[in-house]
Amino acid sequence: QRGTAEPFEVKITRGKITISSVTWEDKGNGIAYIRISRFGSETNKEWNQAVSEINLKMADLDAVVLDVRGNPGGYMDSAIHIASEFLKSNTVVMHQEDALGESFEYKDTRTGSFERLPKIFVMIDGGSASASEILAAGLKENLGDLVTMVGDKSFGKGTIQDARDFKDGSGLHLSVGKWLTPKKNWVHDIGIEPDVKVELTLEDFTEGRDPQLDKVLELAKE
């Protein structure tokens, strides 16, 4: 504590802190900004809640901004679930290919609330990996010019892991296949290039500026 010269004791009670992986904000002009920090076990439920709130509070919805910057990925099914909000039913979101070259399709199996949106923006950067790239590529390759990706090139992680936990507390993440975009492109070690490249410098970050988001909001208002 500032201003206290002598040390003092504080009793701290351990507690569980829950941080939502999906948050949203009304940016005005019919623009809903949705931040997805990770794709975890609660992400689908948190996404559904956010969508319900947006539909309830934003009757003038014209554009959705999905921010997956710095999102390292997580559950593949959550990326597919979120992509399905924007795609028509039975649309291929991604392909999975095993070591023998056998391929499996993953499709949108539900009717989403944002299928008729005229403007969709996806914010990516070098920290956007795996499930974040599945979401970004799934939307861009299916919806074309309706989707504008802004930011910097994504990480480029195109493998799929099977996570195993053991009784001694150790664990193993085993690569069991690779994922491909709807058009069967493999982004591993390549990444996804944004449509509009905007750098976020260290100075921007320390000064609290976000030129990438500023650019998205500028484009969304056009």
PDB file of C-alpha atoms in Angstrom:
ATOM      1  CA  GLN A   1       0.000   0.000   0.000  1.00  0.00           C
ATOM      2  CA  ARG A   2       1.439   3.354  -0.979  1.00  0.00           C
ATOM      3  CA  GLY A   3       2.327   5.707   1.856  1.00  0.00           C
ATOM      4  CA  THR A   4       2.824   2.969   4.467  1.00  0.00           C
ATOM      5  CA  ALA A   5       6.414   2.434   5.566  1.00  0.00           C
ATOM      6  CA  GLU A   6       5.870  -0.562   7.829  1.00  0.00           C
ATOM      7  CA  PRO A   7       4.800  -3.978   6.493  1.00  0.00           C
ATOM      8  CA  PHE A   8       1.373  -5.275   7.482  1.00  0.00           C
ATOM      9  CA  GLU A   9      -0.467  -8.562   7.107  1.00  0.00           C
ATOM     10  CA  VAL A  10      -3.513  -9.108   4.942  1.00  0.00           C
ATOM     11  CA  LYS A  11      -5.661 -12.227   5.020  1.00  0.00           C
ATOM     12  CA  ILE A  12      -6.552 -13.316   1.491  1.00  0.00           C
ATOM     13  CA  THR A  13      -9.458 -15.639   0.795  1.00  0.00           C
ATOM     14  CA  ARG A  14      -9.065 -17.856  -2.220  1.00  0.00           C
ATOM     15  CA  GLY A  15     -11.911 -17.495  -4.689  1.00  0.00           C
ATOM     16  CA  LYS A  16     -12.835 -18.598  -8.166  1.00  0.00           C
ATOM     17  CA  ILE A  17     -12.666 -15.845 -10.766  1.00  0.00           C
ATOM     18  CA  THR A  18     -14.725 -16.409 -13.892  1.00  0.00           C
ATOM     19  CA  ILE A  19     -13.838 -14.339 -16.945  1.00  0.00           C
ATOM     20  CA  SER A  20     -16.187 -14.592 -19.895  1.00  0.00           C
ATOM     21  CA  SER A  21     -14.594 -15.533 -23.221  1.00  0.00           C
ATOM     22  CA  VAL A  22     -17.221 -13.510 -25.117  1.00  0.00           C
ATOM     23  CA  THR A  23     -17.989  -9.852 -24.460  1.00  0.00           C
ATOM     24  CA  TRP A  24     -19.740  -7.300 -26.636  1.00  0.00           C
ATOM     25  CA  GLU A  25     -20.323  -3.573 -26.946  1.00  0.00           C
ATOM     26  CA  ASP A  26     -22.675  -1.344 -28.929  1.00  0.00           C
ATOM     27  CA  LYS A  27     -20.371   0.978 -30.894  1.00  0.00           C
ATOM     28  CA  GLY A  28     -23.226   3.068 -32.266  1.00  0.00           C
ATOM     29  CA  ASN A  29     -24.331   3.441 -35.895  1.00  0.00           C
ATOM     30  CA  GLY A  30     -25.737  -0.100 -35.793  1.00  0.00           C
ATOM     31  CA  ILE A  31     -22.305  -1.660 -35.115  1.00  0.00           C
ATOM     32  CA  ALA A  32     -21.950  -4.508 -32.606  1.00  0.00           C
ATOM     33  CA  TYR A  33     -18.378  -5.200 -31.479  1.00  0.00           C
ATOM     34  CA  ILE A  34     -17.841  -8.741 -30.151  1.00  0.00           C
ATOM     35  CA  ARG A  35     -14.576  -9.744 -28.482  1.00  0.00           C
ATOM     36  CA  ILE A  36     -13.759 -13.486 -28.348  1.00  0.00           C
ATOM     37  CA  SER A  37     -10.683 -14.043 -26.166  1.00  0.00           C
ATOM     38  CA  ARG A  38     -10.591 -17.851 -26.426  1.00  0.00           C
ATOM     39  CA  PHE A  39     -12.679 -20.841 -27.496  1.00  0.00           C
ATOM     40  CA  GLY A  40     -13.348 -22.653 -24.225  1.00  0.00           C
ATOM     41  CA  SER A  41     -15.888 -25.002 -22.703  1.00  0.00           C
ATOM     42  CA  GLU A  42     -18.322 -22.146 -21.933  1.00  0.00           C
ATOM     43  CA  THR A  43     -17.840 -20.170 -25.147  1.00  0.00           C
ATOM     44  CA  ASN A  44     -20.910 -21.501 -26.968  1.00  0.00           C
ATOM     45  CA  LYS A  45     -23.169 -20.580 -24.055  1.00  0.00           C
ATOM     46  CA  GLU A  46     -21.536 -17.165 -23.678  1.00  0.00           C
ATOM     47  CA  TRP A  47     -21.851 -16.542 -27.412  1.00  0.00           C
ATOM     48  CA  ASN A  48     -25.550 -17.424 -27.382  1.00  0.00           C
ATOM     49  CA  GLN A  49     -26.102 -15.026 -24.496  1.00  0.00           C
ATOM     50  CA  ALA A  50     -24.278 -12.213 -26.297  1.00  0.00           C
ATOM     51  CA  VAL A  51     -26.281 -12.770 -29.492  1.00  0.00           C
ATOM     52  CA  SER A  52     -29.550 -12.725 -27.535  1.00  0.00           C
ATOM     53  CA  GLU A  53     -28.593  -9.419 -25.907  1.00  0.00           C
ATOM     54  CA  ILE A  54     -27.561  -7.872 -29.234  1.00  0.00           C
ATOM     55  CA  ASN A  55     -30.818  -8.909 -30.900  1.00  0.00           C
ATOM     56  CA  LEU A  56     -32.776  -7.512 -27.955  1.00  0.00           C
ATOM     57  CA  LYS A  57     -30.943  -4.199 -27.603  1.00  0.00           C
ATOM     58  CA  MET A  58     -29.874  -3.366 -31.174  1.00  0.00           C
ATOM     59  CA  ALA A  59     -32.874  -3.148 -33.484  1.00  0.00           C
ATOM     60  CA  ASP A  60     -30.760  -1.135 -35.944  1.00  0.00           C
ATOM     61  CA  LEU A  61     -27.999  -3.771 -36.263  1.00  0.00           C
ATOM     62  CA  ASP A  62     -26.106  -3.203 -39.517  1.00  0.00           C
ATOM     63  CA  ALA A  63     -22.627  -4.646 -38.911  1.00  0.00           C
ATOM     64  CA  VAL A  64     -20.880  -7.100 -36.595  1.00  0.00           C
ATOM     65  CA  VAL A  65     -17.193  -6.864 -35.699  1.00  0.00           C
ATOM     66  CA  LEU A  66     -15.583 -10.100 -34.480  1.00  0.00           C
ATOM     67  CA  ASP A  67     -12.319  -9.448 -32.641  1.00  0.00           C
ATOM     68  CA  VAL A  68     -10.143 -12.578 -32.316  1.00  0.00           C
ATOM     69  CA  ARG A  69      -6.829 -10.743 -31.993  1.00  0.00           C
ATOM     70  CA  GLY A  70      -4.560 -12.542 -29.564  1.00  0.00           C
ATOM     71  CA  ASN A  71      -6.970 -15.490 -29.411  1.00  0.00           C
ATOM     72  CA  PRO A  72      -4.810 -18.665 -29.483  1.00  0.00           C
ATOM     73  CA  GLY A  73      -7.735 -20.967 -30.269  1.00  0.00           C
ATOM     74  CA  GLY A  74      -9.281 -23.784 -28.264  1.00  0.00           C
ATOM     75  CA  TYR A  75     -12.328 -25.906 -28.965  1.00  0.00           C
ATOM     76  CA  MET A  76     -12.888 -26.393 -32.696  1.00  0.00           C
ATOM     77  CA  ASP A  77     -16.621 -26.941 -32.227  1.00  0.00           C
ATOM     78  CA  SER A  78     -16.960 -23.443 -30.735  1.00  0.00           C
ATOM     79  CA  ALA A  79     -15.444 -21.871 -33.848  1.00  0.00           C
ATOM     80  CA  ILE A  80     -17.925 -23.824 -35.984  1.00  0.00           C
ATOM     81  CA  HIS A  81     -20.805 -22.839 -33.680  1.00  0.00           C
ATOM     82  CA  ILE A  82     -19.976 -19.140 -33.991  1.00  0.00           C
ATOM     83  CA  ALA A  83     -19.419 -19.323 -37.756  1.00  0.00           C
ATOM     84  CA  SER A  84     -22.848 -20.938 -38.047  1.00  0.00           C
ATOM     85  CA  GLU A  85     -24.420 -17.721 -36.749  1.00  0.00           C
ATOM     86  CA  PHE A  86     -23.547 -16.084 -40.079  1.00  0.00           C
ATOM     87  CA  LEU A  87     -23.819 -18.964 -42.587  1.00  0.00           C
ATOM     88  CA  LYS A  88     -26.724 -20.747 -44.206  1.00  0.00           C
ATOM     89  CA  SER A  89     -27.478 -24.237 -42.929  1.00  0.00           C
ATOM     90  CA  ASN A  90     -25.428 -27.066 -44.434  1.00  0.00           C
ATOM     91  CA  THR A  91     -22.533 -24.775 -45.410  1.00  0.00           C
ATOM     92  CA  VAL A  92     -19.053 -26.326 -45.069  1.00  0.00           C
ATOM     93  CA  VAL A  93     -17.085 -24.473 -42.374  1.00  0.00           C
ATOM     94  CA  MET A  94     -13.893 -26.571 -42.497  1.00  0.00           C
ATOM     95  CA  HIS A  95     -12.374 -29.911 -43.434  1.00  0.00           C
ATOM     96  CA  GLN A  96     -10.367 -32.269 -41.238  1.00  0.00           C
ATOM     97  CA  GLU A  97      -7.765 -34.560 -42.786  1.00  0.00           C
ATOM     98  CA  ASP A  98      -6.058 -37.468 -41.005  1.00  0.00           C
ATOM     99  CA  ALA A  99      -2.623 -39.033 -41.564  1.00  0.00           C
ATOM    100  CA  LEU A 100      -4.019 -41.319 -44.262  1.00  0.00           C
ATOM    101  CA  GLY A 101      -5.395 -38.372 -46.216  1.00  0.00           C
ATOM    102  CA  GLU A 102      -9.013 -39.166 -45.408  1.00  0.00           C
ATOM    103  CA  SER A 103     -11.066 -35.978 -45.237  1.00  0.00           C
ATOM    104  CA  PHE A 104     -14.137 -35.108 -43.155  1.00  0.00           C
ATOM    105  CA  GLU A 105     -16.434 -32.120 -43.644  1.00  0.00           C
ATOM    106  CA  TYR A 106     -17.734 -29.988 -40.785  1.00  0.00           C
ATOM    107  CA  LYS A 107     -20.902 -28.126 -41.722  1.00  0.00           C
ATOM    108  CA  ASP A 108     -23.172 -25.478 -40.289  1.00  0.00           C
ATOM    109  CA  THR A 109     -26.142 -27.374 -38.883  1.00  0.00           C
ATOM    110  CA  ARG A 110     -28.250 -24.542 -37.444  1.00  0.00           C
ATOM    111  CA  THR A 111     -30.021 -21.352 -38.427  1.00  0.00           C
ATOM    112  CA  GLY A 112     -28.172 -18.292 -37.170  1.00  0.00           C
ATOM    113  CA  SER A 113     -29.342 -14.786 -36.282  1.00  0.00           C
ATOM    114  CA  PHE A 114     -26.791 -12.951 -38.433  1.00  0.00           C
ATOM    115  CA  GLU A 115     -27.283 -14.665 -41.793  1.00  0.00           C
ATOM    116  CA  ARG A 116     -28.576 -11.521 -43.516  1.00  0.00           C
ATOM    117  CA  LEU A 117     -26.077  -8.988 -42.211  1.00  0.00           C
ATOM    118  CA  PRO A 118     -24.704  -6.682 -44.926  1.00  0.00           C
ATOM    119  CA  LYS A 119     -21.356  -6.104 -43.174  1.00  0.00           C
ATOM    120  CA  ILE A 120     -19.125  -8.470 -41.206  1.00  0.00           C
ATOM    121  CA  PHE A 121     -15.627  -7.618 -39.985  1.00  0.00           C
ATOM    122  CA  VAL A 122     -13.074 -10.011 -38.498  1.00  0.00           C
ATOM    123  CA  MET A 123     -10.080  -8.591 -36.649  1.00  0.00           C
ATOM    124  CA  ILE A 124      -6.961 -10.801 -36.673  1.00  0.00           C
ATOM    125  CA  ASP A 125      -3.274 -10.548 -35.798  1.00  0.00           C
ATOM    126  CA  GLY A 126      -0.216 -12.706 -35.179  1.00  0.00           C
ATOM    127  CA  GLY A 127      -1.785 -14.053 -31.995  1.00  0.00           C
ATOM    128  CA  SER A 128      -4.902 -15.332 -33.785  1.00  0.00           C
ATOM    129  CA  ALA A 129      -4.387 -19.066 -34.187  1.00  0.00           C
ATOM    130  CA  SER A 130      -6.116 -22.390 -34.761  1.00  0.00           C
ATOM    131  CA  ALA A 131      -9.848 -22.035 -33.968  1.00  0.00           C
ATOM    132  CA  SER A 132      -9.592 -18.268 -34.555  1.00  0.00           C
ATOM    133  CA  GLU A 133      -8.331 -18.989 -38.053  1.00  0.00           C
ATOM    134  CA  ILE A 134     -11.039 -21.613 -38.603  1.00  0.00           C
ATOM    135  CA  LEU A 135     -13.645 -18.943 -37.839  1.00  0.00           C
ATOM    136  CA  ALA A 136     -11.992 -16.247 -39.961  1.00  0.00           C
ATOM    137  CA  ALA A 137     -11.402 -18.478 -42.997  1.00  0.00           C
ATOM    138  CA  GLY A 138     -14.799 -20.161 -42.698  1.00  0.00           C
ATOM    139  CA  LEU A 139     -16.552 -16.812 -42.944  1.00  0.00           C
ATOM    140  CA  LYS A 140     -14.301 -15.239 -45.574  1.00  0.00           C
ATOM    141  CA  GLU A 141     -14.284 -18.164 -48.017  1.00  0.00           C
ATOM    142  CA  ASN A 142     -18.040 -18.684 -47.772  1.00  0.00           C
ATOM    143  CA  LEU A 143     -19.236 -15.078 -47.715  1.00  0.00           C
ATOM    144  CA  GLY A 144     -16.581 -13.379 -49.835  1.00  0.00           C
ATOM    145  CA  ASP A 145     -16.814  -9.588 -49.973  1.00  0.00           C
ATOM    146  CA  LEU A 146     -19.419  -9.475 -47.200  1.00  0.00           C
ATOM    147  CA  VAL A 147     -16.522 -10.205 -44.832  1.00  0.00           C
ATOM    148  CA  THR A 148     -13.617  -7.802 -44.383  1.00  0.00           C
ATOM    149  CA  MET A 149     -10.618  -8.958 -42.360  1.00  0.00           C
ATOM    150  CA  VAL A 150      -8.636  -6.173 -40.716  1.00  0.00           C
ATOM    151  CA  GLY A 151      -5.378  -6.173 -38.769  1.00  0.00           C
ATOM    152  CA  ASP A 152      -2.256  -8.245 -39.319  1.00  0.00           C
ATOM    153  CA  LYS A 153      -1.437 -11.712 -40.641  1.00  0.00           C
ATOM    154  CA  SER A 154      -2.649 -14.536 -38.382  1.00  0.00           C
ATOM    155  CA  PHE A 155      -0.378 -17.103 -36.718  1.00  0.00           C
ATOM    156  CA  GLY A 156      -0.829 -20.064 -39.067  1.00  0.00           C
ATOM    157  CA  LYS A 157      -1.680 -23.135 -36.976  1.00  0.00           C
ATOM    158  CA  GLY A 158      -3.353 -25.775 -39.113  1.00  0.00           C
ATOM    159  CA  THR A 159      -3.008 -28.879 -36.951  1.00  0.00           C
ATOM    160  CA  ILE A 160      -5.533 -30.577 -34.657  1.00  0.00           C
ATOM    161  CA  GLN A 161      -4.546 -31.886 -31.224  1.00  0.00           C
ATOM    162  CA  ASP A 162      -5.990 -34.573 -28.997  1.00  0.00           C
ATOM    163  CA  ALA A 163      -5.427 -33.632 -25.343  1.00  0.00           C
ATOM    164  CA  ARG A 164      -4.901 -36.413 -22.801  1.00  0.00           C
ATOM    165  CA  ASP A 165      -4.634 -35.912 -19.031  1.00  0.00           C
ATOM    166  CA  PHE A 166      -2.979 -38.519 -16.798  1.00  0.00           C
ATOM    167  CA  LYS A 167      -3.448 -39.428 -13.130  1.00  0.00           C
ATOM    168  CA  ASP A 168      -0.022 -38.113 -12.112  1.00  0.00           C
ATOM    169  CA  GLY A 169      -1.012 -34.628 -13.233  1.00  0.00           C
ATOM    170  CA  SER A 170       0.890 -34.710 -16.486  1.00  0.00           C
ATOM    171  CA  GLY A 171      -0.667 -34.376 -19.905  1.00  0.00           C
ATOM    172  CA  LEU A 172      -0.055 -34.952 -23.576  1.00  0.00           C
ATOM    173  CA  HIS A 173      -1.161 -32.993 -26.625  1.00  0.00           C
ATOM    174  CA  LEU A 174      -0.920 -35.239 -29.664  1.00  0.00           C
ATOM    175  CA  SER A 175      -1.331 -33.940 -33.222  1.00  0.00           C
ATOM    176  CA  VAL A 176      -3.881 -36.221 -34.883  1.00  0.00           C
ATOM    177  CA  GLY A 177      -4.663 -34.389 -38.110  1.00  0.00           C
ATOM    178  CA  LYS A 178      -4.840 -31.086 -39.892  1.00  0.00           C
ATOM    179  CA  TRP A 179      -7.690 -28.757 -40.683  1.00  0.00           C
ATOM    180  CA  LEU A 180      -8.347 -27.121 -44.043  1.00  0.00           C
ATOM    181  CA  THR A 181     -10.442 -24.116 -44.989  1.00  0.00           C
ATOM    182  CA  PRO A 182     -13.756 -24.567 -46.861  1.00  0.00           C
ATOM    183  CA  LYS A 183     -11.786 -24.314 -50.135  1.00  0.00           C
ATOM    184  CA  LYS A 184      -9.262 -26.844 -48.774  1.00  0.00           C
ATOM    185  CA  ASN A 185      -6.428 -24.404 -48.193  1.00  0.00           C
ATOM    186  CA  TRP A 186      -3.939 -25.255 -45.434  1.00  0.00           C
ATOM    187  CA  VAL A 187      -2.827 -22.174 -43.506  1.00  0.00           C
ATOM    188  CA  HIS A 188      -0.200 -23.936 -41.365  1.00  0.00           C
ATOM    189  CA  ASP A 189       2.975 -21.817 -41.058  1.00  0.00           C
ATOM    190  CA  ILE A 190       1.437 -19.453 -43.635  1.00  0.00           C
ATOM    191  CA  GLY A 191      -1.334 -17.657 -41.792  1.00  0.00           C
ATOM    192  CA  ILE A 192      -4.231 -15.645 -43.160  1.00  0.00           C
ATOM    193  CA  GLU A 193      -3.590 -12.230 -44.675  1.00  0.00           C
ATOM    194  CA  PRO A 194      -6.099  -9.491 -43.789  1.00  0.00           C
ATOM    195  CA  ASP A 195      -7.952  -7.605 -46.501  1.00  0.00           C
ATOM    196  CA  VAL A 196      -6.940  -4.347 -44.833  1.00  0.00           C
ATOM    197  CA  LYS A 197      -3.557  -4.395 -43.112  1.00  0.00           C
ATOM    198  CA  VAL A 198      -3.227  -2.100 -40.103  1.00  0.00           C
ATOM    199  CA  GLU A 199      -0.326  -2.414 -37.676  1.00  0.00           C
ATOM    200  CA  LEU A 200      -0.663  -2.015 -33.930  1.00  0.00           C
ATOM    201  CA  THR A 201       2.668  -0.753 -32.590  1.00  0.00           C
ATOM    202  CA  LEU A 202       4.043  -1.033 -29.070  1.00  0.00           C
ATOM    203  CA  GLU A 203       3.652   2.718 -28.751  1.00  0.00           C
ATOM    204  CA  ASP A 204      -0.022   2.434 -29.741  1.00  0.00           C
ATOM    205  CA  PHE A 205      -0.503  -0.244 -27.095  1.00  0.00           C
ATOM    206  CA  THR A 206       1.226   1.651 -24.284  1.00  0.00           C
ATOM    207  CA  GLU A 207      -0.627   4.857 -25.160  1.00  0.00           C
ATOM    208  CA  GLY A 208      -3.997   3.076 -25.221  1.00  0.00           C
ATOM    209  CA  ARG A 209      -4.568   3.586 -28.933  1.00  0.00           C
ATOM    210  CA  ASP A 210      -6.160   0.989 -31.220  1.00  0.00           C
ATOM    211  CA  PRO A 211      -5.753   2.011 -34.876  1.00  0.00           C
ATOM    212  CA  GLN A 212      -6.989  -1.411 -36.018  1.00  0.00           C
ATOM    213  CA  LEU A 213     -10.341  -0.977 -34.299  1.00  0.00           C
ATOM    214  CA  ASP A 214     -10.481   2.648 -35.436  1.00  0.00           C
ATOM    215  CA  LYS A 215     -10.118   1.467 -39.042  1.00  0.00           C
ATOM    216  CA  VAL A 216     -12.825  -1.177 -38.645  1.00  0.00           C
ATOM    217  CA  LEU A 217     -15.289   1.345 -37.241  1.00  0.00           C
ATOM    218  CA  GLU A 218     -14.451   3.739 -40.072  1.00  0.00           C
ATOM    219  CA  LEU A 219     -15.147   1.023 -42.664  1.00  0.00           C
ATOM    220  CA  ALA A 220     -18.324  -0.111 -40.910  1.00  0.00           C
ATOM    221  CA  LYS A 221     -19.790   3.387 -41.091  1.00  0.00           C
ATOM    222  CA  GLU A 222     -19.311   3.650 -44.864  1.00  0.00           C
TER     223      GLU A 222
END
